[in-house]
CSV table of C-alpha atoms and ligand atoms in Angstrom, one decimal:
chain,number,residue,atom,x,y,z
A,29,UNK,CA,207.1,51.2,91.9
A,30,UNK,CA,210.0,53.4,90.7
A,31,UNK,CA,212.2,52.9,87.6
A,32,UNK,CA,215.1,52.5,90.0
A,33,UNK,CA,213.5,49.3,91.4
A,34,UNK,CA,212.9,47.9,87.9
A,35,UNK,CA,216.6,48.3,87.2
A,36,UNK,CA,217.4,46.6,90.5
A,37,UNK,CA,215.6,43.3,89.7
A,38,UNK,CA,216.9,42.9,86.2
A,39,UNK,CA,220.4,44.1,87.1
A,40,UNK,CA,220.6,41.7,90.0
A,41,UNK,CA,219.6,38.7,88.0
A,42,UNK,CA,221.7,39.8,85.0
A,43,UNK,CA,224.7,39.9,87.3
A,44,UNK,CA,224.0,36.5,88.8
A,45,UNK,CA,223.6,35.0,85.3
A,46,UNK,CA,226.9,36.5,84.1
A,47,UNK,CA,228.7,35.2,87.2
A,48,UNK,CA,227.0,31.8,87.0
A,49,UNK,CA,225.8,32.2,90.6
A,50,UNK,CA,222.1,32.1,89.8
A,51,UNK,CA,220.4,29.0,91.2
A,52,UNK,CA,218.5,27.0,88.6
A,53,UNK,CA,215.7,24.6,88.9
A,54,UNK,CA,214.6,22.6,85.9
A,55,UNK,CA,211.2,21.0,86.2
A,56,UNK,CA,210.9,17.7,84.2
A,57,UNK,CA,214.0,15.5,83.9
A,58,UNK,CA,213.2,13.7,80.7
A,59,UNK,CA,214.8,13.7,77.3
A,60,UNK,CA,214.7,17.5,77.3
A,61,UNK,CA,215.1,18.6,80.9
A,62,UNK,CA,218.0,16.4,81.9
A,63,UNK,CA,220.4,17.3,79.1
A,64,UNK,CA,219.6,21.0,79.6
A,65,UNK,CA,220.2,20.7,83.4
A,66,UNK,CA,223.5,19.0,82.7
A,67,UNK,CA,224.6,21.7,80.2
A,68,UNK,CA,223.9,24.5,82.7
A,69,UNK,CA,225.7,22.4,85.4
A,70,UNK,CA,228.7,22.0,83.2
A,71,UNK,CA,228.8,25.7,82.6
A,72,UNK,CA,229.2,26.1,86.4
A,73,UNK,CA,225.6,26.8,87.6
A,74,UNK,CA,224.1,25.0,90.5
A,75,UNK,CA,221.2,23.1,89.1
A,76,UNK,CA,218.4,21.1,90.7
A,77,UNK,CA,216.3,18.8,88.5
A,78,UNK,CA,212.8,18.5,89.8
A,79,UNK,CA,210.6,15.6,88.8
A,80,UNK,CA,207.4,14.0,90.1
A,81,UNK,CA,208.8,10.5,89.2
A,82,UNK,CA,210.5,9.3,92.4
A,83,UNK,CA,212.1,6.3,90.7
A,84,UNK,CA,213.7,8.6,88.1
A,85,UNK,CA,214.9,11.0,90.8
A,86,UNK,CA,216.5,8.1,92.8
A,87,UNK,CA,218.2,6.7,89.7
A,88,UNK,CA,219.6,10.1,88.7
A,89,UNK,CA,220.9,10.8,92.2
A,90,UNK,CA,222.7,7.4,92.0
A,91,UNK,CA,224.5,8.8,88.9
A,92,UNK,CA,222.6,6.8,86.4
A,93,UNK,CA,221.5,8.6,83.3
A,94,UNK,CA,218.1,8.2,81.7
A,95,UNK,CA,218.9,9.7,78.3
A,96,UNK,CA,221.2,8.6,75.4
A,97,UNK,CA,222.7,12.1,75.4
A,98,UNK,CA,224.4,11.7,78.8
A,99,UNK,CA,226.8,9.1,80.2
A,100,UNK,CA,226.5,7.8,83.7
A,101,UNK,CA,230.1,9.0,84.4
A,102,UNK,CA,229.4,12.5,83.3
A,103,UNK,CA,226.3,12.7,85.5
A,104,UNK,CA,228.1,11.2,88.5
A,105,UNK,CA,230.9,13.7,88.1
A,106,UNK,CA,228.5,16.7,88.2
A,107,UNK,CA,226.7,15.2,91.3
A,108,UNK,CA,230.1,14.7,93.0
A,109,UNK,CA,231.1,18.3,92.3
A,110,UNK,CA,227.8,19.4,93.9
A,111,UNK,CA,226.5,21.1,90.7
A,112,UNK,CA,223.6,18.8,90.0
A,113,UNK,CA,221.0,17.0,92.1
A,114,UNK,CA,217.5,15.7,91.5
A,115,UNK,CA,214.5,16.0,93.8
A,116,UNK,CA,210.8,15.5,94.0
A,117,UNK,CA,210.6,18.3,96.5
A,118,UNK,CA,209.2,21.4,94.8
A,119,UNK,CA,210.2,23.6,97.8
A,120,UNK,CA,213.5,24.1,96.0
A,121,UNK,CA,211.6,26.5,93.7
A,122,UNK,CA,211.3,29.1,96.4
A,123,UNK,CA,215.1,29.2,96.6
A,124,UNK,CA,215.6,29.3,92.8
A,125,UNK,CA,216.5,32.4,90.8
A,126,UNK,CA,215.5,30.7,87.5
A,127,UNK,CA,213.0,28.0,86.8
A,128,UNK,CA,212.8,26.3,83.4
A,129,UNK,CA,209.7,24.1,82.7
A,130,UNK,CA,210.3,20.9,80.5
A,131,UNK,CA,207.3,18.8,81.2
A,132,UNK,CA,205.4,16.7,78.7
A,133,UNK,CA,202.7,18.1,76.3
A,134,UNK,CA,200.9,15.1,74.9
A,135,UNK,CA,197.5,14.8,73.3
A,136,UNK,CA,194.3,13.7,74.9
A,137,UNK,CA,192.4,10.7,73.4
A,138,UNK,CA,190.3,13.4,71.6
A,139,UNK,CA,193.6,14.6,70.0
A,140,UNK,CA,193.3,17.9,71.8
A,141,UNK,CA,196.3,19.3,73.7
A,142,UNK,CA,196.8,17.9,77.2
A,143,UNK,CA,198.3,20.9,78.9
A,144,UNK,CA,197.7,19.5,82.4
A,145,UNK,CA,201.5,18.8,83.1
A,146,UNK,CA,202.3,22.4,82.2
A,147,UNK,CA,199.6,23.7,84.4
A,148,UNK,CA,200.7,21.4,87.3
A,149,UNK,CA,204.3,22.5,87.0
A,150,UNK,CA,203.4,26.2,86.7
A,151,UNK,CA,201.1,26.0,89.7
A,152,UNK,CA,204.1,24.7,91.7
A,153,UNK,CA,206.3,27.7,90.5
A,154,UNK,CA,203.7,30.4,90.8
A,155,UNK,CA,202.6,29.5,94.3
A,156,UNK,CA,206.3,29.9,95.3
A,157,UNK,CA,207.0,32.9,93.2
A,158,UNK,CA,209.4,35.5,94.6
A,159,UNK,CA,210.2,38.8,93.1
A,160,UNK,CA,213.1,38.8,90.7
A,161,UNK,CA,212.5,35.2,89.3
A,162,UNK,CA,213.0,34.3,85.7
A,163,UNK,CA,210.6,31.5,84.5
A,164,UNK,CA,211.0,30.0,81.1
A,165,UNK,CA,208.7,27.5,79.5
A,166,UNK,CA,210.4,25.0,77.1
A,167,UNK,CA,207.7,22.5,76.5
A,168,UNK,CA,206.3,22.5,73.0
A,169,UNK,CA,202.8,24.0,73.2
A,170,UNK,CA,200.1,25.9,71.3
A,171,UNK,CA,200.6,29.6,70.5
A,172,UNK,CA,199.7,32.0,73.4
A,173,UNK,CA,200.2,29.4,76.2
A,174,UNK,CA,202.8,31.6,77.9
A,175,UNK,CA,200.8,34.8,77.8
A,176,UNK,CA,197.2,33.4,78.2
A,177,UNK,CA,197.9,30.5,80.6
A,178,UNK,CA,201.1,31.1,82.5
A,179,UNK,CA,201.2,34.8,82.9
A,180,UNK,CA,197.8,35.1,84.7
A,181,UNK,CA,198.8,32.4,87.2
A,182,UNK,CA,201.8,34.6,88.3
A,183,UNK,CA,199.8,37.8,88.1
A,184,UNK,CA,197.2,36.2,90.5
A,185,UNK,CA,200.2,36.1,93.0
A,186,UNK,CA,200.9,39.8,92.5
A,187,UNK,CA,203.8,39.3,90.0
A,188,UNK,CA,204.4,42.0,87.4
A,189,UNK,CA,206.0,40.9,84.2
A,190,UNK,CA,209.1,42.8,83.2
A,191,UNK,CA,209.4,44.3,86.7
A,192,UNK,CA,209.7,41.5,89.3
A,193,UNK,CA,208.8,38.5,87.1
A,194,UNK,CA,210.7,37.6,83.9
A,195,UNK,CA,208.6,35.2,81.9
A,196,UNK,CA,209.6,33.8,78.5
A,197,UNK,CA,209.1,30.9,76.1
A,198,UNK,CA,212.1,29.2,74.5
A,199,UNK,CA,211.4,26.0,72.6
A,200,UNK,CA,213.7,23.0,73.1
A,201,UNK,CA,214.9,21.6,69.8
A,202,UNK,CA,217.0,18.7,71.0
A,203,UNK,CA,217.2,15.5,68.9
A,204,UNK,CA,217.8,12.8,71.5
A,205,UNK,CA,220.6,10.4,70.4
A,206,UNK,CA,222.0,12.8,67.7
A,207,UNK,CA,225.7,13.0,68.3
A,208,UNK,CA,226.3,15.8,65.9
A,209,UNK,CA,223.8,18.3,67.4
A,210,UNK,CA,223.7,18.3,71.2
A,211,UNK,CA,222.0,20.9,73.4
A,212,UNK,CA,225.1,23.2,73.3
A,213,UNK,CA,225.2,23.1,69.4
A,214,UNK,CA,221.6,24.1,68.7
A,215,UNK,CA,220.7,27.8,68.6
A,216,UNK,CA,217.9,28.9,70.9
A,217,UNK,CA,214.9,31.0,70.0
A,218,UNK,CA,213.7,33.2,72.9
A,219,UNK,CA,210.6,35.3,73.2
A,220,UNK,CA,209.7,37.1,76.5
A,221,UNK,CA,206.5,38.7,77.7
A,222,UNK,CA,208.4,42.0,77.8
A,223,UNK,CA,211.7,43.2,76.3
A,224,UNK,CA,213.3,42.8,79.7
A,225,UNK,CA,212.1,39.2,79.9
A,226,UNK,CA,213.5,38.4,76.5
A,227,UNK,CA,216.8,40.1,77.3
A,228,UNK,CA,217.3,38.1,80.6
A,229,UNK,CA,216.2,34.8,79.2
A,230,UNK,CA,218.5,35.3,76.2
A,231,UNK,CA,221.4,36.2,78.5
A,232,UNK,CA,220.8,33.0,80.3
A,233,UNK,CA,220.9,30.8,77.2
A,234,UNK,CA,224.0,32.6,75.9
A,235,UNK,CA,225.9,30.9,78.8
A,236,UNK,CA,225.4,27.5,77.2
A,237,UNK,CA,224.7,28.0,73.4
A,238,UNK,CA,226.6,30.0,70.9
A,239,UNK,CA,223.6,31.5,69.1
A,240,UNK,CA,220.4,32.9,70.6
A,241,UNK,CA,217.7,34.5,68.4
A,242,UNK,CA,215.5,37.0,70.3
A,243,UNK,CA,212.0,37.3,68.9
A,244,UNK,CA,209.3,39.9,69.6
A,245,UNK,CA,207.0,37.8,71.8
A,246,UNK,CA,206.5,34.3,73.3
A,247,UNK,CA,203.9,33.7,70.6
A,248,UNK,CA,206.5,34.0,67.9
A,249,UNK,CA,208.8,31.6,69.7
A,250,UNK,CA,205.9,29.1,70.3
A,251,UNK,CA,205.0,29.3,66.6
A,252,UNK,CA,208.6,28.9,65.5
A,253,UNK,CA,208.8,25.5,67.2
A,254,UNK,CA,205.5,24.4,65.8
A,255,UNK,CA,206.4,25.5,62.3
A,256,UNK,CA,209.7,23.5,62.5
A,257,UNK,CA,207.8,20.3,63.4
A,258,UNK,CA,204.9,21.0,60.9
A,259,UNK,CA,207.6,21.4,58.2
A,260,UNK,CA,209.1,18.0,59.1
A,261,UNK,CA,205.7,16.3,59.4
A,262,UNK,CA,204.5,17.6,56.1
A,263,UNK,CA,207.7,16.7,54.3
A,264,UNK,CA,207.8,13.2,55.8
A,265,UNK,CA,204.2,12.8,54.6
A,266,UNK,CA,205.2,13.9,51.1
A,267,UNK,CA,208.0,11.3,51.1
A,268,UNK,CA,205.6,8.6,52.3
A,269,UNK,CA,203.1,9.4,49.6
A,270,UNK,CA,205.9,9.6,47.1
A,271,UNK,CA,206.9,6.1,48.1
A,272,UNK,CA,203.4,4.8,47.3
A,273,UNK,CA,203.5,6.5,43.9
A,274,UNK,CA,207.0,5.1,43.1
A,275,UNK,CA,205.8,1.7,44.1
A,276,UNK,CA,203.1,1.9,41.4
A,277,UNK,CA,205.6,3.1,38.9
A,278,UNK,CA,208.1,0.3,39.8
A,279,UNK,CA,211.0,2.5,41.0
A,280,UNK,CA,212.7,3.0,44.4
A,281,UNK,CA,211.6,6.3,46.1
A,282,UNK,CA,215.0,6.4,47.8
A,283,UNK,CA,216.9,6.3,44.6
A,284,UNK,CA,214.8,9.1,43.2
A,285,UNK,CA,215.1,11.2,46.4
A,286,UNK,CA,218.9,10.6,46.6
A,287,UNK,CA,219.1,11.8,43.0
A,288,UNK,CA,217.0,14.9,43.6
A,289,UNK,CA,219.2,15.6,46.7
A,290,UNK,CA,222.2,16.2,44.5
A,291,UNK,CA,220.7,19.6,43.7
A,292,UNK,CA,222.8,22.0,45.9
A,293,UNK,CA,220.0,24.5,46.6
A,294,UNK,CA,216.2,24.6,47.1
A,295,UNK,CA,215.9,20.9,48.1
A,296,UNK,CA,216.1,19.0,51.4
A,297,UNK,CA,215.7,15.2,51.3
A,298,UNK,CA,213.1,13.5,53.5
A,299,UNK,CA,212.7,9.7,53.3
A,300,UNK,CA,209.7,7.4,53.6
A,301,UNK,CA,209.3,5.1,56.6
A,302,UNK,CA,206.7,3.0,58.5
A,303,UNK,CA,205.0,6.0,60.0
A,304,UNK,CA,205.9,8.7,62.5
A,305,UNK,CA,206.5,8.4,66.2
A,306,UNK,CA,208.0,10.1,69.2
A,307,UNK,CA,206.7,12.9,71.3
A,308,UNK,CA,207.0,15.7,68.8
A,309,UNK,CA,206.4,15.1,65.1
A,310,UNK,CA,203.0,13.3,65.3
A,311,UNK,CA,201.8,15.5,68.2
A,312,UNK,CA,203.0,19.1,67.9
A,313,UNK,CA,201.2,19.9,64.6
A,314,UNK,CA,197.9,19.0,66.2
A,315,UNK,CA,198.6,21.7,68.9
A,316,UNK,CA,198.6,24.2,66.1
A,317,UNK,CA,195.5,22.8,64.4
A,318,UNK,CA,193.6,22.9,67.7
A,319,UNK,CA,194.5,26.6,68.3
A,320,UNK,CA,193.6,27.6,64.7
A,321,UNK,CA,190.3,25.7,64.9
A,322,UNK,CA,189.4,27.9,67.9
A,323,UNK,CA,190.1,30.8,65.6
A,324,UNK,CA,187.8,29.5,62.9
A,325,UNK,CA,190.4,28.2,60.6
A,326,UNK,CA,191.0,24.5,59.6
A,327,UNK,CA,194.6,23.9,58.7
A,328,UNK,CA,194.6,21.6,55.6
A,329,UNK,CA,198.3,20.6,55.2
A,330,UNK,CA,198.5,19.3,58.8
A,331,UNK,CA,195.3,17.2,58.4
A,332,UNK,CA,196.5,15.7,55.1
A,333,UNK,CA,200.0,15.0,56.4
A,334,UNK,CA,198.6,13.4,59.5
A,335,UNK,CA,196.3,11.2,57.4
A,336,UNK,CA,199.1,10.0,55.1
A,337,UNK,CA,201.6,9.4,57.9
A,338,UNK,CA,199.0,7.5,60.0
A,339,UNK,CA,198.2,5.2,57.0
A,340,UNK,CA,201.8,3.9,56.7
A,341,UNK,CA,201.5,1.1,59.3
A,342,UNK,CA,198.6,-0.4,57.2
A,343,UNK,CA,200.8,0.0,54.1
A,344,UNK,CA,203.7,-1.8,55.8
A,345,UNK,CA,201.4,-4.7,56.7
A,346,UNK,CA,200.2,-4.8,53.0
A,347,UNK,CA,203.8,-4.9,51.8
A,348,UNK,CA,204.5,-7.8,54.2
A,349,UNK,CA,201.4,-9.7,53.0
A,350,UNK,CA,202.4,-9.2,49.4
A,351,UNK,CA,206.0,-10.2,50.0
A,352,UNK,CA,205.0,-13.4,51.8
A,353,UNK,CA,202.5,-14.1,49.1
A,354,UNK,CA,205.2,-14.0,46.4
A,355,UNK,CA,206.9,-16.8,48.4
A,356,UNK,CA,203.6,-18.7,48.5
A,357,UNK,CA,203.1,-18.1,52.2
A,358,UNK,CA,200.4,-16.3,54.0
A,359,UNK,CA,200.6,-13.9,57.0
A,360,UNK,CA,198.2,-16.0,59.1
A,361,UNK,CA,200.5,-18.2,61.1
A,362,UNK,CA,203.7,-16.7,59.8
A,363,UNK,CA,206.7,-16.0,62.1
A,364,UNK,CA,207.6,-12.3,61.8
A,365,UNK,CA,210.7,-11.0,63.5
A,366,UNK,CA,210.5,-7.3,63.9
A,367,UNK,CA,213.8,-5.4,64.0
A,368,UNK,CA,213.4,-2.2,66.0
A,369,UNK,CA,210.6,-1.2,68.3
A,370,UNK,CA,211.8,2.4,69.1
A,371,UNK,CA,210.4,5.2,66.9
A,372,UNK,CA,213.8,6.1,65.6
A,373,UNK,CA,217.3,4.8,65.3
A,374,UNK,CA,219.7,4.7,68.2
A,375,UNK,CA,217.2,5.4,71.0
A,376,UNK,CA,214.9,3.4,73.2
A,377,UNK,CA,211.9,5.8,73.0
A,378,UNK,CA,208.8,3.9,72.0
A,379,UNK,CA,206.3,6.7,72.4
A,380,UNK,CA,203.9,6.8,69.5
A,381,UNK,CA,206.2,4.3,67.7
A,382,UNK,CA,204.6,3.0,64.5
A,383,UNK,CA,206.1,-0.4,65.3
A,384,UNK,CA,203.5,-0.8,68.1
A,385,UNK,CA,200.6,-0.4,65.7
A,386,UNK,CA,202.2,-2.6,63.1
A,387,UNK,CA,202.8,-5.4,65.6
A,388,UNK,CA,199.1,-5.2,66.7
A,389,UNK,CA,197.9,-5.3,63.0
A,390,UNK,CA,200.2,-8.3,62.3
A,391,UNK,CA,198.9,-10.1,65.3
A,392,UNK,CA,195.3,-9.3,64.4
A,393,UNK,CA,195.9,-11.0,61.1
A,394,UNK,CA,197.2,-14.1,62.8
A,395,UNK,CA,201.0,-13.6,62.6
A,396,UNK,CA,203.3,-14.8,65.4
A,397,UNK,CA,205.4,-11.7,66.2
A,398,UNK,CA,208.7,-11.5,68.1
A,399,UNK,CA,211.0,-8.5,68.1
A,400,UNK,CA,214.6,-7.5,68.7
A,401,UNK,CA,215.7,-4.0,69.8
A,402,UNK,CA,219.0,-3.4,71.7
A,403,UNK,CA,217.4,-0.3,73.3
A,404,UNK,CA,214.0,-1.7,74.2
A,405,UNK,CA,214.4,-4.8,76.3
A,406,UNK,CA,210.6,-5.3,76.9
A,407,UNK,CA,207.3,-3.8,75.9
A,408,UNK,CA,203.6,-4.3,76.5
A,409,UNK,CA,201.6,-4.2,73.3
A,410,UNK,CA,197.8,-4.6,73.4
A,411,UNK,CA,198.0,-6.0,76.9
A,412,UNK,CA,200.6,-8.7,75.9
A,413,UNK,CA,204.0,-8.4,77.4
A,414,UNK,CA,206.9,-9.0,75.0
A,415,UNK,CA,210.6,-9.5,75.7
A,416,UNK,CA,213.2,-8.6,73.1
A,417,UNK,CA,215.0,-11.7,71.5
A,418,UNK,CA,218.6,-11.6,70.4
A,419,UNK,CA,219.0,-11.2,66.6
A,420,UNK,CA,221.0,-14.4,66.4
A,421,UNK,CA,221.5,-16.2,63.0
A,422,UNK,CA,219.1,-18.9,64.3
A,423,UNK,CA,216.4,-16.3,65.1
A,424,UNK,CA,216.8,-14.5,61.8
A,425,UNK,CA,216.9,-17.7,59.7
A,426,UNK,CA,213.9,-19.2,61.5
A,427,UNK,CA,211.6,-16.2,60.8
A,428,UNK,CA,209.3,-16.3,57.7
A,429,UNK,CA,209.9,-12.6,57.4
A,430,UNK,CA,212.3,-10.2,59.0
A,431,UNK,CA,210.6,-6.8,59.2
A,432,UNK,CA,212.9,-3.8,59.6
A,433,UNK,CA,211.0,-1.0,61.4
A,434,UNK,CA,213.9,0.9,63.0
A,435,UNK,CA,217.3,1.2,61.4
A,436,UNK,CA,219.3,0.8,64.6
A,437,UNK,CA,223.1,1.0,63.9
A,438,UNK,CA,223.7,-2.1,66.0
A,439,UNK,CA,222.0,-4.5,63.5
A,440,UNK,CA,224.3,-6.4,61.0
A,441,UNK,CA,222.2,-5.8,57.9
A,442,UNK,CA,224.6,-7.6,55.6
A,443,UNK,CA,224.4,-10.8,57.6
A,444,UNK,CA,220.6,-10.4,58.0
A,445,UNK,CA,219.9,-10.3,54.3
A,446,UNK,CA,222.4,-13.2,53.8
A,447,UNK,CA,220.5,-15.6,56.0
A,448,UNK,CA,216.9,-14.3,56.2
A,449,UNK,CA,214.3,-16.0,54.1
A,450,UNK,CA,212.5,-12.7,53.5
A,451,UNK,CA,213.3,-9.1,54.5
A,452,UNK,CA,210.8,-6.2,54.4
A,453,UNK,CA,212.9,-3.1,54.9
A,454,UNK,CA,210.8,0.0,55.7
A,455,UNK,CA,213.9,2.2,56.4
A,456,UNK,CA,216.1,1.3,53.5
A,457,UNK,CA,218.6,0.1,56.1
A,458,UNK,CA,219.8,-2.6,53.6
A,459,UNK,CA,220.2,0.0,50.8
A,460,UNK,CA,223.3,-0.7,48.7
A,461,UNK,CA,223.6,-4.3,49.9
A,462,UNK,CA,223.1,-6.8,47.2
A,463,UNK,CA,220.2,-9.2,47.6
A,464,UNK,CA,217.9,-11.2,45.4
A,465,UNK,CA,214.9,-9.1,44.6
A,466,UNK,CA,212.2,-11.5,45.8
A,467,UNK,CA,214.0,-11.8,49.2
A,468,UNK,CA,214.4,-8.1,50.1
A,469,UNK,CA,211.5,-5.7,49.7
A,470,UNK,CA,212.1,-2.1,50.3
A,471,UNK,CA,209.7,0.7,51.0
B,26,NAD,N1,211.9,14.4,73.4
B,26,NAD,C1,212.2,15.2,72.4
B,26,NAD,O1,212.9,14.9,71.4
B,26,NAD,C2,211.8,16.7,72.5
B,26,NAD,C3,212.4,17.6,71.7
B,26,NAD,C4,212.0,18.9,71.7
B,26,NAD,C5,211.0,19.3,72.5
B,26,NAD,N2,210.3,18.4,73.3
B,26,NAD,C6,209.2,18.8,74.2
B,26,NAD,O2,209.8,19.0,75.5
B,26,NAD,C7,208.8,18.6,76.5
B,26,NAD,C8,209.3,17.5,77.4
B,26,NAD,O3,209.5,16.3,76.6
B,26,NAD,P1,210.4,15.1,77.0
B,26,NAD,O4,210.6,14.3,75.8
B,26,NAD,O5,211.5,15.6,77.8
B,26,NAD,O6,209.4,14.4,78.0
B,26,NAD,P2,209.7,13.2,79.0
B,26,NAD,O7,208.5,12.4,79.2
B,26,NAD,O8,211.0,12.5,78.6
B,26,NAD,O9,210.1,13.9,80.4
B,26,NAD,C9,209.2,14.7,81.1
B,26,NAD,C10,209.5,14.5,82.6
B,26,NAD,O10,208.6,15.4,83.2
B,26,NAD,C11,208.2,14.8,84.4
B,26,NAD,N3,207.0,15.5,84.9
B,26,NAD,C12,205.7,15.4,84.4
B,26,NAD,N4,204.9,16.2,85.0
B,26,NAD,C13,205.7,16.9,86.0
B,26,NAD,C14,205.4,17.9,86.9
B,26,NAD,N5,204.2,18.4,87.0
B,26,NAD,N6,206.4,18.3,87.7
B,26,NAD,C15,207.7,17.8,87.6
B,26,NAD,N7,208.0,16.8,86.7
B,26,NAD,C16,207.0,16.4,85.9
B,26,NAD,C17,208.0,13.4,84.0
B,26,NAD,O11,208.1,12.5,85.2
B,26,NAD,C18,209.2,13.2,83.1
B,26,NAD,O12,210.3,12.7,83.8
B,26,NAD,C19,207.5,18.2,75.6
B,26,NAD,O13,206.7,19.4,75.5
B,26,NAD,C20,208.1,17.8,74.3
B,26,NAD,O14,207.2,18.0,73.3
B,26,NAD,C21,210.7,17.1,73.3
């Protein structure tokens, strides 16, 4: 191998990236992979979205979006222009200059990382590796995944990092449904296995985002993402525990937090809620704990935050029981109308949603539970299939308690507190609206 050849691979790919002629394949077309694919397609690249889910691929090729961050019209336009297509056929990877991996990284039942999707996707890429390819892992994962797990899979195929293989980690930071910060607005962190790997991956992302932070290794980039989510998880836990303290002291945690947030420096407000959900905040910190445990260290903040956050569904049920009790009713036999099944406002994602556990707890105590959620038409909880009801005046007035678990913007909170017999509001969605104290209980 000569230095001259090294320059050839990097220069060739560098040129194709700059000219937007590099062919991209993005594995995993979910909340992360699809908006990313679309952003590159909009920038003029030819992008193929690869996914194992045939239904999703068929839907996407019909121009129907599966994420709140992309309209059907925008997707259809990119398909018409020949800049995006979806497929289940991994053979496209052999023709791709760049492959980005955005597959799930959930937990096993034991709460250990389930890295099988990453391994599955990387196997598909590495068995089709051709010299000069850039491969980027975006899935959130434990530190050293890129170097300890992915790199050897390529090396076993004869690839040499920094020479004919460019391998990097760049965490995705998208917040699905957030209209202020979309893929193109969020800076990227990039850490390659070698300096050349970092340089090429950073050059790629500079085509779609204004700011790219290059870091010294994939490990730093992997840890940056985990630290972001640990920070959020721990601060939500603090807000949740603070809400329990404020309740004992007879004040509203929200009012205190809002007051503290007027300090223009050194403070960032986090608010209490019914528990944490989604694919990231409850899951990612445990990837870090797992890795540290292998290194003989037990992270304490993560464990405590996890314990507090996971206790919130029980607390919400207690609040509901107390509120009903004050109205001389009991939970057993009560009609509870849950507002919001998704784990956060404005989206239909129910993964790890605390609402699921709360519904199960309520049912277990004898409540009759129905729900409304404009983003979640149906759901199966504990083997029971549920269909969303409409939040009509009749439905709201008929419930013994309306339990707000997700503060979707579509709900008419003013009307709800006007006509509901009892509202338990775990999101402070009714904050600022006047209501008799014994009819609206806030977390
Ligand atoms: N959703 C978020 O808000 C968010 C934000 C930042 C980072 N992340 C991280 O990004 C990664 C992806 O998350 P997501 O929310 O997009 O997941 P998702 O479940 O929405 O999408 C993943 C997609 O990958 C497909 N898939 C699974 N295995 C595959 C394989 N071997 N080959 C091809 N396709 C495969 C699935 O069918 C699915 O369509 C995770 O590591 C997650 O932690 C998610």
